[in-house]
Every structure is written in C-alpha cells, then in structure tokens.
Amino acid sequence: MKTAVFPGSFDPLTYGHVDIIQRSLKLFDRVTVAILGNLAKSTLFTIEERAALIRREFKREGKRVVVTSFEGLLVDFLKAEKASIIVRGLRAISDYDYEAQMALMNKNLWREVETVFLVAREENSYISSSIVKQVAFLGGDVTRFVPKAVAKALKAKING
Ligand code: ADP
C-alpha cells in the first residue's frame, strides 16, 4: 500500500491542487492531503474550513484521499503516518529553487524520504491560492480556477 503525502497550505483548494491529487491517485494507492498548521502567515480559511472543502471535493474517492493537518516537521508527520513519499506540484521554474531546497533538507533530515514532483498542467500553471484570493477580493470571477464550493466559500468570506 503506497501512500503519498501532499503537504501545503491549501488556502483555499484550487484546480491546480485538485489536478495534482487526481494524478497522484494514478501513481499511489492513497493520498494524504496534509494541511500545514504551523504557518507564520495568516490564512483566510481556518484549517477545518480548508479540510472540509478538500474532503467535499474528493468525497467520491472514499478512503483513497485522507485530509488531515499537521504541525512541526513534515518528516516527523510522514514517519507517524508510515509514509515516505511527498508529492509536490511544480508550476514555473521559480518554484524550483524553493522546492529543491525543501526536498534536499527533508532528505537530509530523513534519508528514506522521496519527494515526487508533478509538473502543473499548462492551464493551471498560473493559478495559486493567493492570486485567486486577490481576484476574489477585487470582485472577479474565480469559477474557472477553483471548485464551485470553494468559489462559494470565498464569496461568503469576502461578504462576511
Ligand atoms: P505551500 O504554501 O506549501 O506552497 P500551497 O497550497 O500553495 O502550499 O501549495 C501546495 C502544493 O500545491 C505545492 O506543491 C504547490 O506547488 C502545488 N500547487 C499549487 N498551485 C498549483 C497549481 N496551480 N498547479 C499545480 N500544483 C500547484
């Protein structure tokens, strides 16, 4: 049983994340989406809200997609989950520096860990949670970038 852990902020889930999860399901038996709890940056959605939106999107996958959160070192979380594979998405070359640094540091902390990179689909390569939030705050239509429930949740946050 191969489990891949997909860590991130997911504030909120975008079609870019959805695509990486769907493609990971073709490579691995199970994907654990791990929401970072110890972020210095403030988030628009709470961990529970982010988790609920991801669970809703992947309900049909049943136990193949598990959504949880973690604090502390990612490698410690992996060990606790008995998983050794990290999945990350790569959009532009600008993602590479940071991602390679993280992958090398994680490897240094635990040599059993492997980071697998999936290149973003061309049509998703410019989508990020932060730009989606900006567009939503400025009144733009984000339905092309995020699942329906996420677009609705964004609207509710902004209006509320
Ligand atoms: P983090 O703060 O850890 O980067 P994000 O939620 O922004 O958290 O991203 C989580 C993961 O999803 C990262 O590996 C990121 O590269 C990937 N990702 C984000 N947006 C996209 C996208 N549009 N296409 C493919 N992968 C993406």
Coordinates of C-alpha atoms and ligand atoms in Angstrom, one line a residue:
M1 CA 0.0 0.0 0.0
K2 CA 1.8 3.1 -1.2
T3 CA 0.7 6.4 0.4
A4 CA 1.8 9.8 -0.8
V5 CA 1.6 12.8 1.4
F6 CA 0.7 16.1 -0.4
P7 CA 1.5 18.9 2.0
G8 CA 0.5 22.5 1.6
S9 CA -1.5 25.5 2.8
F10 CA -4.5 24.9 0.6
D11 CA -5.8 28.4 1.5
P12 CA -8.1 27.6 -0.4
L13 CA -8.0 24.5 -2.7
T14 CA -7.6 25.3 -6.4
Y15 CA -8.0 23.3 -9.6
G16 CA -4.1 23.2 -9.5
H17 CA -4.2 21.2 -6.3
V18 CA -7.1 19.1 -7.5
D19 CA -5.2 18.1 -10.6
I20 CA -2.1 17.1 -8.5
I21 CA -4.2 15.0 -6.2
Q22 CA -6.0 13.3 -9.1
R23 CA -2.8 12.5 -10.8
S24 CA -1.2 11.2 -7.6
L25 CA -4.1 8.8 -7.2
K26 CA -3.0 7.2 -10.5
L27 CA 0.5 6.7 -9.1
F28 CA -0.3 5.8 -5.5
D29 CA -2.9 3.8 -3.6
R30 CA -3.7 6.6 -1.2
V31 CA -3.1 10.3 -0.9
T32 CA -2.9 12.1 2.4
V33 CA -3.5 15.8 2.0
A34 CA -1.7 17.4 4.9
I35 CA -2.6 20.9 5.7
L36 CA 0.2 22.9 7.4
G37 CA -0.8 24.1 10.8
N38 CA 2.3 26.0 11.9
L39 CA 2.3 28.7 9.3
A40 CA 3.7 32.1 10.2
K41 CA 1.5 33.7 7.6
S42 CA -2.2 34.3 8.4
T43 CA -4.7 32.4 6.4
L44 CA -8.1 33.3 5.1
F45 CA -9.7 30.0 5.9
T46 CA -9.3 28.0 9.1
I47 CA -7.7 24.5 9.0
E48 CA -11.2 23.0 9.5
E49 CA -12.7 25.1 6.7
R50 CA -9.9 24.2 4.3
A51 CA -10.1 20.5 5.2
A52 CA -13.9 20.4 4.7
L53 CA -13.5 21.9 1.2
I54 CA -10.9 19.4 0.2
R55 CA -12.9 16.5 1.7
R56 CA -16.0 17.6 -0.2
E57 CA -14.2 17.7 -3.5
F58 CA -12.8 14.1 -3.1
K59 CA -15.8 12.5 -1.3
R60 CA -16.2 10.0 -4.1
E61 CA -12.7 8.7 -3.6
G62 CA -13.6 7.4 -0.2
K63 CA -10.6 6.3 1.8
R64 CA -8.1 6.9 -1.0
V65 CA -8.0 10.6 -0.1
V66 CA -7.4 11.4 3.5
V67 CA -7.4 15.0 4.7
T68 CA -5.6 16.0 7.8
S69 CA -3.4 18.7 9.3
F70 CA 0.0 18.7 10.9
E71 CA 2.4 20.9 12.9
G72 CA 6.1 20.6 13.2
L73 CA 8.4 18.8 10.8
L74 CA 7.0 17.2 7.7
V75 CA 9.3 14.2 8.0
D76 CA 8.0 13.5 11.6
F77 CA 4.5 13.6 10.2
L78 CA 5.5 11.2 7.5
K79 CA 7.0 8.7 10.0
A80 CA 3.9 8.9 12.1
E81 CA 1.8 8.1 9.0
K82 CA 4.2 5.3 8.0
A83 CA 4.7 7.1 4.6
S84 CA 7.9 8.1 2.9
I85 CA 6.7 9.8 -0.3
I86 CA 6.0 13.6 -0.6
V87 CA 4.2 14.9 -3.6
R88 CA 4.6 18.5 -4.7
G89 CA 3.5 20.4 -7.8
L90 CA 5.9 22.4 -9.9
R91 CA 4.5 25.4 -11.8
A92 CA 7.2 27.6 -13.1
I93 CA 11.0 27.5 -12.8
S94 CA 10.5 30.0 -9.9
D95 CA 9.0 27.2 -7.8
Y96 CA 12.1 25.1 -8.4
D97 CA 14.6 26.8 -6.0
Y98 CA 12.4 26.6 -3.0
E99 CA 11.1 23.1 -3.8
A100 CA 14.6 21.7 -4.4
Q101 CA 15.8 23.3 -1.1
M102 CA 12.9 21.7 0.8
A103 CA 13.4 18.3 -0.8
L104 CA 17.1 18.3 0.0
M105 CA 16.5 19.4 3.5
N106 CA 13.8 16.7 4.1
K107 CA 16.2 14.1 2.6
N108 CA 18.9 15.4 5.0
L109 CA 16.5 15.0 8.0
W110 CA 15.4 11.6 6.9
R111 CA 17.1 9.7 4.2
E112 CA 14.2 7.4 3.5
V113 CA 12.0 10.2 2.2
E114 CA 11.5 10.8 -1.5
T115 CA 9.9 13.9 -3.0
V116 CA 8.0 13.4 -6.2
F117 CA 7.3 16.4 -8.4
L118 CA 4.4 16.6 -10.8
V119 CA 4.6 19.4 -13.4
A120 CA 1.4 21.5 -13.3
R121 CA -0.8 21.3 -16.3
E122 CA -0.3 24.3 -18.6
E123 CA -3.7 25.7 -18.0
N124 CA -3.1 25.6 -14.2
S125 CA 0.4 26.9 -14.2
Y126 CA -0.5 30.5 -13.3
I127 CA -3.1 29.5 -10.6
S128 CA -2.2 30.0 -7.0
S129 CA -4.3 30.3 -3.9
S130 CA -3.0 33.8 -3.3
I131 CA -3.8 35.1 -6.8
V132 CA -7.3 33.5 -6.6
K133 CA -7.9 35.3 -3.3
Q134 CA -6.8 38.6 -4.8
V135 CA -9.1 38.2 -7.7
A136 CA -12.0 37.2 -5.5
F137 CA -11.4 40.2 -3.2
L138 CA -11.5 42.5 -6.2
G139 CA -14.8 41.1 -7.3
G140 CA -13.5 38.9 -10.1
D141 CA -15.0 35.6 -11.2
V142 CA -12.9 32.7 -9.9
T143 CA -15.1 29.8 -11.0
R144 CA -12.5 28.8 -13.7
F145 CA -9.8 28.4 -11.0
V146 CA -11.5 26.7 -8.0
P147 CA -14.3 24.1 -7.4
K148 CA -17.8 25.5 -7.1
A149 CA -17.9 25.1 -3.3
V150 CA -14.6 26.9 -2.9
A151 CA -15.9 29.9 -5.0
K152 CA -19.0 30.0 -2.8
A153 CA -16.9 29.9 0.4
L154 CA -14.7 32.7 -0.9
K155 CA -17.7 34.8 -1.7
A156 CA -19.1 34.2 1.8
K157 CA -15.8 35.1 3.4
I158 CA -15.4 38.3 1.5
N159 CA -19.0 39.4 2.0
G160 CA -19.0 38.3 5.7
Ligands
ADP1 P1 2.6 25.9 0.1 O1 2.4 27.1 0.9 O2 3.2 24.7 0.8 O3 3.3 26.1 -1.2 P2 0.2 25.7 -1.5 O4 -1.2 25.4 -1.0 O5 0.4 27.0 -2.1 O6 1.1 25.4 -0.2 O7 0.7 24.5 -2.5 C1 0.7 23.2 -2.1 C2 1.3 22.4 -3.3 O8 0.5 22.5 -4.4 C3 2.7 22.9 -3.7 O9 3.4 21.7 -4.1 C4 2.4 23.7 -4.9 O10 3.5 23.7 -5.8 C5 1.2 22.9 -5.5 N1 0.4 23.8 -6.3 C6 -0.2 25.0 -6.0 N2 -0.8 25.5 -7.1 C7 -0.7 24.6 -8.1 C8 -1.1 24.6 -9.5 N3 -1.8 25.6 -10.0 N4 -0.7 23.5 -10.2 C9 0.0 22.5 -9.7 N5 0.4 22.5 -8.4 C10 0.1 23.5 -7.6

